[in-house]
CSV table of C-alpha atoms in Angstrom, one decimal:
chain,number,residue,atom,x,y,z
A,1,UNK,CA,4.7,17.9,10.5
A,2,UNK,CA,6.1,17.4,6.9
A,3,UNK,CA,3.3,14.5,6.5
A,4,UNK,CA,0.7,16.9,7.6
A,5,UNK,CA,2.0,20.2,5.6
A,6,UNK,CA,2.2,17.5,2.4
A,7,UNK,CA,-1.5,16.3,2.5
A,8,UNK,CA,-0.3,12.8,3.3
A,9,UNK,CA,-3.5,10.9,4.3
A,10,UNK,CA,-2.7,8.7,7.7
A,11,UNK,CA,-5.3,6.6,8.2
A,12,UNK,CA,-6.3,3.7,11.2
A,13,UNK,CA,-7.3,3.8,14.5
A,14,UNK,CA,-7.6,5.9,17.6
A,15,UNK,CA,-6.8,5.2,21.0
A,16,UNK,CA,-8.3,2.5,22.9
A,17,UNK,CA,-6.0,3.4,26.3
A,18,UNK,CA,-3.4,5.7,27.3
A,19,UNK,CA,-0.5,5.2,30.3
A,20,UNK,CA,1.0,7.4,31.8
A,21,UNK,CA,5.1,5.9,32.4
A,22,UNK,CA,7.4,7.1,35.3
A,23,UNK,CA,10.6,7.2,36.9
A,24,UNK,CA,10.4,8.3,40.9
A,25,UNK,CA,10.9,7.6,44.2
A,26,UNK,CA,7.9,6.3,46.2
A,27,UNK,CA,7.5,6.4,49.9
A,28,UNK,CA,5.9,3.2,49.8
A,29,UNK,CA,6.0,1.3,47.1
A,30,UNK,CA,3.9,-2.1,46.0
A,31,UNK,CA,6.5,-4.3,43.8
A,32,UNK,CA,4.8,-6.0,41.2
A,33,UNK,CA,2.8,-6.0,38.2
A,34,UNK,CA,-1.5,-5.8,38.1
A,35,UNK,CA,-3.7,-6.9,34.9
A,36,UNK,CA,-7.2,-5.7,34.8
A,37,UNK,CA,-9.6,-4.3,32.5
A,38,UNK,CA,-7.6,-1.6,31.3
A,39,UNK,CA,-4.6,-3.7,31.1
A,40,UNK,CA,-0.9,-3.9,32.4
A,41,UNK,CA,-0.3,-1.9,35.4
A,42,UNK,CA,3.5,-2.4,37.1
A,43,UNK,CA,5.9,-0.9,39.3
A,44,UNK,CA,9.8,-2.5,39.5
A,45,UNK,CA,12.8,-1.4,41.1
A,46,UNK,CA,15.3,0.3,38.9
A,47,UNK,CA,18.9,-0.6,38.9
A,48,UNK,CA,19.7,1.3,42.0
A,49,UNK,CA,17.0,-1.1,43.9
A,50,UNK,CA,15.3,2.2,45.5
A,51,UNK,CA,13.6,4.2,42.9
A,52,UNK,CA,10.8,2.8,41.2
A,53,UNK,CA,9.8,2.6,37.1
A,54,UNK,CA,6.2,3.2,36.9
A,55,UNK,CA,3.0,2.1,34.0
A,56,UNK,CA,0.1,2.9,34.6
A,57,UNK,CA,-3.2,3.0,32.4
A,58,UNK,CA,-5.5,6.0,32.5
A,59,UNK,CA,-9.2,5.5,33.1
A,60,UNK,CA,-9.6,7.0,29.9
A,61,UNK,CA,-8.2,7.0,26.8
A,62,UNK,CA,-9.0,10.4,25.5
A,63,UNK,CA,-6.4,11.3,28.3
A,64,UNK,CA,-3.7,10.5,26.0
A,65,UNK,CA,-3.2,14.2,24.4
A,66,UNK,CA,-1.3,16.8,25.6
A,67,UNK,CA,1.1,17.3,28.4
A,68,UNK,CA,1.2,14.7,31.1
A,69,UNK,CA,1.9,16.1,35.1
A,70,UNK,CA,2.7,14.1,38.5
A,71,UNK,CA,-1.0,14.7,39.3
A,72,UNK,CA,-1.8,12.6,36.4
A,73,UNK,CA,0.4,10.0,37.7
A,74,UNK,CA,-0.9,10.6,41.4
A,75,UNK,CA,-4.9,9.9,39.8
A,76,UNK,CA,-3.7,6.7,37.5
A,77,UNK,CA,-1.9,5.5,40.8
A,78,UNK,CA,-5.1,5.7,43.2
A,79,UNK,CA,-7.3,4.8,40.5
A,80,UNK,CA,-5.8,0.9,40.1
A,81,UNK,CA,-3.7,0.5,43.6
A,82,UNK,CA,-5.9,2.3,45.7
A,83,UNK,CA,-2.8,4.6,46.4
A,84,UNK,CA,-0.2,7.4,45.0
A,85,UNK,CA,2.4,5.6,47.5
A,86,UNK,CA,4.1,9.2,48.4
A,87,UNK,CA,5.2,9.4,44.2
A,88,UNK,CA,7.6,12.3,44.5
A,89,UNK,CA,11.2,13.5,42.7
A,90,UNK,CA,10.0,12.5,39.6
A,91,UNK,CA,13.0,12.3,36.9
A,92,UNK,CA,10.9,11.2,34.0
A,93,UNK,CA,7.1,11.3,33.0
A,94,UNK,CA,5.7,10.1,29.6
A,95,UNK,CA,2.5,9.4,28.4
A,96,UNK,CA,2.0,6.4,25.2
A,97,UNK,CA,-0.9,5.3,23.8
A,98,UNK,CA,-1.9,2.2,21.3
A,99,UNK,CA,-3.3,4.7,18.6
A,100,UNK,CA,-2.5,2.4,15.1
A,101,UNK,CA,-1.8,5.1,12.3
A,102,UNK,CA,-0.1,4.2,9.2
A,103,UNK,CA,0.5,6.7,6.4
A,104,UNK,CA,-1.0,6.1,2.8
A,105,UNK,CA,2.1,6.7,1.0
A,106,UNK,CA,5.8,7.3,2.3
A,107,UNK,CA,6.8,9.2,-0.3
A,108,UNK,CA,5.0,12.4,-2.0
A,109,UNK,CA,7.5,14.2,-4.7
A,110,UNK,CA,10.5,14.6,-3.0
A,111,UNK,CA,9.6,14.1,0.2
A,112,UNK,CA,10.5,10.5,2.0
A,113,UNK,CA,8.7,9.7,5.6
A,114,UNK,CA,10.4,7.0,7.8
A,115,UNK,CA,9.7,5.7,11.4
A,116,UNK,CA,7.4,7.5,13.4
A,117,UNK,CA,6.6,9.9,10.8
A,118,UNK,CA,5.2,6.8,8.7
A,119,UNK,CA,3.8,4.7,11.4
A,120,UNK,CA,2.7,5.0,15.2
A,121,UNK,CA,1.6,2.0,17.5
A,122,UNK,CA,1.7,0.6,21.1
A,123,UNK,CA,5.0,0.0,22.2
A,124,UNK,CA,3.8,-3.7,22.8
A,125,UNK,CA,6.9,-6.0,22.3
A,126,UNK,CA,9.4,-2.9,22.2
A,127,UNK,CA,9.1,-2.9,18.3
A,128,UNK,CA,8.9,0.7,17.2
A,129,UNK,CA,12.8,0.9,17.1
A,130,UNK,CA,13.5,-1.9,14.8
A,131,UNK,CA,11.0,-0.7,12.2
A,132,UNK,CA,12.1,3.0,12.3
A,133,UNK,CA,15.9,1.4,12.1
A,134,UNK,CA,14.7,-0.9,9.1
A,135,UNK,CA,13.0,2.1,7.6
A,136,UNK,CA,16.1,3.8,7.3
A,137,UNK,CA,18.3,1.1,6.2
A,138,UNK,CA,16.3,-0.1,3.4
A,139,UNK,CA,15.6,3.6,2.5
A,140,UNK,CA,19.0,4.9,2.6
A,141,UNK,CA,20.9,3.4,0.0
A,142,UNK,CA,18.7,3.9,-2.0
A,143,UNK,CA,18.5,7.8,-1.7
A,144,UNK,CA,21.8,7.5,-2.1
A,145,UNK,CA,22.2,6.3,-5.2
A,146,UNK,CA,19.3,8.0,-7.0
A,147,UNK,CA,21.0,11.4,-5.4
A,148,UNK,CA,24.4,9.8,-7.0
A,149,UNK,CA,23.1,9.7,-10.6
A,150,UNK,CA,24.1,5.8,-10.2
A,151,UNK,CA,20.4,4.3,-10.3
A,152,UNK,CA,17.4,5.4,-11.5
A,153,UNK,CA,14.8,7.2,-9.5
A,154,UNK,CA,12.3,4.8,-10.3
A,155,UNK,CA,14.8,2.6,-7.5
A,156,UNK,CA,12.8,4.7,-4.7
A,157,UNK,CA,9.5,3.3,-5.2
A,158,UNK,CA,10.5,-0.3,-4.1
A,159,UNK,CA,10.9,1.5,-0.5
A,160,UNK,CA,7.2,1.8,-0.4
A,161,UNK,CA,7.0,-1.7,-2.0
A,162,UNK,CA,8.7,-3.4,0.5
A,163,UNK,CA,8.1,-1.2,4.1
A,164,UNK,CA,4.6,-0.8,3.7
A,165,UNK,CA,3.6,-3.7,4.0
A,166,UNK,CA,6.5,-5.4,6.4
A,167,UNK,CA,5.2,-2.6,8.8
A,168,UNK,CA,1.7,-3.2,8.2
A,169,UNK,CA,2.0,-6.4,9.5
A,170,UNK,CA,4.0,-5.7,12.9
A,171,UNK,CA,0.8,-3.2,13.2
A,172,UNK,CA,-1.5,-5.7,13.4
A,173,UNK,CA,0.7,-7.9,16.0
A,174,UNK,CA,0.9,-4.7,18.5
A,175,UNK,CA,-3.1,-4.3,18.4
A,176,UNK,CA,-3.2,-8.1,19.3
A,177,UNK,CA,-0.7,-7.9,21.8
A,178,UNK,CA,-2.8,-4.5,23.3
A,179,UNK,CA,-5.9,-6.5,23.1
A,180,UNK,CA,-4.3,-9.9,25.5
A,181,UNK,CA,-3.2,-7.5,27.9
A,182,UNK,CA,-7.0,-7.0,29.1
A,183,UNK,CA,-8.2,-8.7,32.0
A,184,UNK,CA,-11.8,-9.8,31.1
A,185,UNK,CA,-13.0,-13.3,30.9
A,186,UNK,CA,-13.1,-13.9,27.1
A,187,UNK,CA,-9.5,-12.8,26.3
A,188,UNK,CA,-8.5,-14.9,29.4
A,189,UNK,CA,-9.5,-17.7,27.4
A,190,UNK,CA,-7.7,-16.1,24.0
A,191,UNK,CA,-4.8,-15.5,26.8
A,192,UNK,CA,-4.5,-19.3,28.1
A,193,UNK,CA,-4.9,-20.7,24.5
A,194,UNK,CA,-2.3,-18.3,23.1
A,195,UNK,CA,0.1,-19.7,26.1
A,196,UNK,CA,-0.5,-23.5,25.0
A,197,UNK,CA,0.3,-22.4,21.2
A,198,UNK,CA,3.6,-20.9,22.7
A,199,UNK,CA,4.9,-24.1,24.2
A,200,UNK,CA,5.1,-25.6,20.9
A,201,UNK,CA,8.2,-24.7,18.9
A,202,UNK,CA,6.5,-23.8,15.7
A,203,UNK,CA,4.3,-21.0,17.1
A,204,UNK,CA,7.6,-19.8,19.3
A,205,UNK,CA,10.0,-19.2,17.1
A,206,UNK,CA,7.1,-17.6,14.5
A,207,UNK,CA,6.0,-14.9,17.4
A,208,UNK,CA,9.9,-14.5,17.9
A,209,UNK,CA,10.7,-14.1,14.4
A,210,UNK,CA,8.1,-11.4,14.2
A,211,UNK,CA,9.4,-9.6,17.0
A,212,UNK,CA,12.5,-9.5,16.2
A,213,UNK,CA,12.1,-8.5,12.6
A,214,UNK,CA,14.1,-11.4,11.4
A,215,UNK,CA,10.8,-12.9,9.4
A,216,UNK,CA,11.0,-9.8,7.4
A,217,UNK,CA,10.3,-11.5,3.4
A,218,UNK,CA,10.5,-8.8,0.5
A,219,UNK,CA,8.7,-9.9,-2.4
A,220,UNK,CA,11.5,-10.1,-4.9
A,221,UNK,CA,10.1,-13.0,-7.2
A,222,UNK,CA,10.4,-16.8,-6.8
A,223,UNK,CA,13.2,-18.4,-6.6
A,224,UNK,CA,15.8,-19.7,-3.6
A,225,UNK,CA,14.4,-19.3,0.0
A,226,UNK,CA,16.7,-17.0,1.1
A,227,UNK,CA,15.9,-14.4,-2.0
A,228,UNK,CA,14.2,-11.2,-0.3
A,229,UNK,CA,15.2,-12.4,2.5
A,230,UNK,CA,17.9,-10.6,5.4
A,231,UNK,CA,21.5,-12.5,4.8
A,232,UNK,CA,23.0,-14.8,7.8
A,233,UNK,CA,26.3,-13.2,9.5
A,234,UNK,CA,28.1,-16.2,8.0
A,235,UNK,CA,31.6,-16.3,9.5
A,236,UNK,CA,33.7,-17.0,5.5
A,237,UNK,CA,37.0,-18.2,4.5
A,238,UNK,CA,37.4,-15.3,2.1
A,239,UNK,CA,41.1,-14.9,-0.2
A,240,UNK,CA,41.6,-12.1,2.4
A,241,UNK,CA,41.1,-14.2,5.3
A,242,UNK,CA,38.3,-15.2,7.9
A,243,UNK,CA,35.8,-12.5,7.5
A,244,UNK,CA,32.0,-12.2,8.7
A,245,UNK,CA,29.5,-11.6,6.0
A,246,UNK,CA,28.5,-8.3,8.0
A,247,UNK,CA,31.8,-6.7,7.8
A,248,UNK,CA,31.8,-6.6,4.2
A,249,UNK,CA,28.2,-4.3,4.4
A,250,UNK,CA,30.1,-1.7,6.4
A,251,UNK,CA,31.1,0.5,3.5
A,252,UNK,CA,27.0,0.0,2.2
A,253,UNK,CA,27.5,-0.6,-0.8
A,254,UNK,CA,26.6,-3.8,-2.1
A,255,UNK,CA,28.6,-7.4,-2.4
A,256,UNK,CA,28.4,-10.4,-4.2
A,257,UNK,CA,29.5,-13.2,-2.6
A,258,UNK,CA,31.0,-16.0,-5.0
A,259,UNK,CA,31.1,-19.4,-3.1
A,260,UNK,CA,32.6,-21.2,-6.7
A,261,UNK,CA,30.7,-19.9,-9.7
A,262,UNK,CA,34.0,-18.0,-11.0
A,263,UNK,CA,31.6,-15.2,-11.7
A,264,UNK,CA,33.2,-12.1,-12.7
A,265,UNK,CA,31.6,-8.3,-13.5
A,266,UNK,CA,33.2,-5.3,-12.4
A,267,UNK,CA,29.4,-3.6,-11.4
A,268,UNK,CA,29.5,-4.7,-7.8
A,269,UNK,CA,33.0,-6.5,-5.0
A,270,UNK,CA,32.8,-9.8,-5.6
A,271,UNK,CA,34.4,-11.5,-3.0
A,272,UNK,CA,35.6,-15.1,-3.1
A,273,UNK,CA,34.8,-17.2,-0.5
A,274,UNK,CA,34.0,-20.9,1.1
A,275,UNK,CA,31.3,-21.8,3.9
A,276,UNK,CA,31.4,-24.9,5.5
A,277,UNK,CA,28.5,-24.9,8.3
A,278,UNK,CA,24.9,-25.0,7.9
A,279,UNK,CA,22.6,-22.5,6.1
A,280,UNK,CA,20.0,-21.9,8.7
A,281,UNK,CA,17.1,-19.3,9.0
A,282,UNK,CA,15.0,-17.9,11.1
A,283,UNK,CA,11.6,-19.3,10.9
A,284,UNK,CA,12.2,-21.6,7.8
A,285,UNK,CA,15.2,-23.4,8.9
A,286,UNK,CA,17.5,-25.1,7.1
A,287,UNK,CA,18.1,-24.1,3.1
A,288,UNK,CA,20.1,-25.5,0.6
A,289,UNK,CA,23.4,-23.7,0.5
A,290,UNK,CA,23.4,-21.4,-2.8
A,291,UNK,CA,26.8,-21.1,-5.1
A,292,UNK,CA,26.3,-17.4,-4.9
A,293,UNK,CA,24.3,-14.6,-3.3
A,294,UNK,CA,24.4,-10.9,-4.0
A,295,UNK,CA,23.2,-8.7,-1.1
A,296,UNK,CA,22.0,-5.1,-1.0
A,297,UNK,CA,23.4,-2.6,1.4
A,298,UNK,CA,20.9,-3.1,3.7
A,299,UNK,CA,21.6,-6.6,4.4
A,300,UNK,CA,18.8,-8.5,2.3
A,301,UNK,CA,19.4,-11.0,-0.4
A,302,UNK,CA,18.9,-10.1,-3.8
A,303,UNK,CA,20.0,-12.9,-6.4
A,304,UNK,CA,21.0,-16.1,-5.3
A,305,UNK,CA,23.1,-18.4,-7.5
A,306,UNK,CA,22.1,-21.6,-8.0
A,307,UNK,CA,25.1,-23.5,-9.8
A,308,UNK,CA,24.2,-21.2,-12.4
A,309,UNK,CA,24.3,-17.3,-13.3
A,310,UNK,CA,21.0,-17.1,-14.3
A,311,UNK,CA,18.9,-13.6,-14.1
A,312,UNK,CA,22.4,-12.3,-12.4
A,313,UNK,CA,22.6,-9.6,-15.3
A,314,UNK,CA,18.6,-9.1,-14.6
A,315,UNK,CA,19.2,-8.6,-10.9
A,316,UNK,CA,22.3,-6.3,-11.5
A,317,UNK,CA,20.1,-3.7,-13.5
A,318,UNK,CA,17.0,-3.6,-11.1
A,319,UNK,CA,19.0,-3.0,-7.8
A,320,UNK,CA,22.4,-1.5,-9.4
């Protein structure tokens, strides 16, 4: 509603199918799951192995507006197994779509959109919650701190900067996922040749990466791989004691973590520390371990020390 009352252009692409998904009890059910033109079709058991969890596609997409009823569910049943199976006590009933909508800007004076408010898609590869959750995160401290008078409102435009497009992207992997669900000849093929890619571990743990929201790269300037990028939950040797690089993010506020550069400023914690495994992330693997890193509040890297203090003073001001 705020998008809309603001003028807030939300541009992309409508509906190609709409399902209808269930909880109920069936009198006799078919276990299983069915692919055909429309797509994925299944019924499953739920955990008390009685009731059944229900998708089903619509014959049409334009059916994907407006209030969905157990007749609905009764039609979509018939239409692909031939059958409503007795659907009855139904304890939930839902209705998605794969409309791909992304809104121009996110921010418009001082009003801020996050999550579904800036972005709907197909729930293809259960993603929707770890973007509106990253939204958030990388929004948050930064509303903070402009609200706090401790960084300048200029701060809030690097939310755009850096959601926009991250978002963008995981878009673009739910209408591809949308489109291999089809059962039709030619994406059979796409289907079968997207299956051998998977097999090799490049492509796996790229797709994975993607899903997960672990390939997530802000564009924060050349420099170390792991600048821009979300920090490893490291288990340190801190001059506190054993501590996970996580735990020192709980109060959000933002840490540098000295690994033997003797830095010292009193504009961020510095906490002292040693590491002694490997520096590993996702998608590009191993890095060289850096002498220093100083993380945001939402977890993503943004100097890293490299036996030197260079452009620390540089990254101070931007973020701090």
């Amino acid at each position: 509603m705020i998008r809309k009352q603001a003028g807030i252009e939300f541009p992309g692409w409508e509906a190609s199918y709409s399902s209808i998904i269930a909880e109920a009890t069936l009198a006799e059910p078919t276990w299983g799951i069915r692919r055909d033109a429309q797509g994925i079709n299944a019924i499953g058991k739920l955990a008390d192995g009685k009731r059944a969890g229900i998708v089903v596609r619509e014959q049409h997409a334009g059916e994907g507006r407006g209030d969905v009823s157990i007749d609905d569910l009764r039609e979509a049943l018939v239409a692909v197994w031939g059958s409503d199976f007795g659907v009855h006590d139904v304890t939930w009933l839902s209705r998605f779509t794969d409309m791909t909508r992304q809104a121009a800007s996110y921010r418009d004076r001082r009003m801020m959109l996050a999550g579904d408010a800036a972005h709907v898609h197909s729930p293809a590869g259960g993603q929707g919650l770890n973007l509106g959750v990253q939204d958030a995160v990388n929004l948050g401290w930064k509303l903070a701190r402009v609200a706090h008078g401790t960084s300048p409102v200029r701060l809030l435009e690097t939310y755009q900067a850096e959601r926009h497009p991250a978002v963008a992207r995981v878009l673009k992997n739910t209408m591809a996922a949308t489109a291999l669900s089809r059962s039709e000849a030619r994406i059979e093929a796409l289907f079968a040749t997207m299956s051998e890619l998977l097999k090799l571990d490049g492509p796996r743990k790229h797709i994975a990466a993607l899903l997960s929201g672990l390939d997530v790269h802000y564009d924060l300037g050349e420099g170390h791989p792991l600048l821009g990028r979300r920090m490893p939950d490291l288990d340190l040797i801190t001059t506190e004691g054993p501590q996970r690089v996580f735990r020192t993010l709980h109060a959000a506020q933002p840490v540098l973590i000295d690994f033997g550069e003797s830095i010292v400023t009193d504009r961020v914690r510095v906490i002292r520390a040693t590491y002694a495994g490997a520096w590993e992330l996702p998608v590009i693997g191993a890095v060289a371990a850096p002498t220093a890193v100083l993380i945001r509040p939402d977890g993503y890297v943004a100097w890293v020390g490299e036996g030197t203090d260079a452009r620390l003073a540089d990254a101070l001001t931007t973020w701090f």
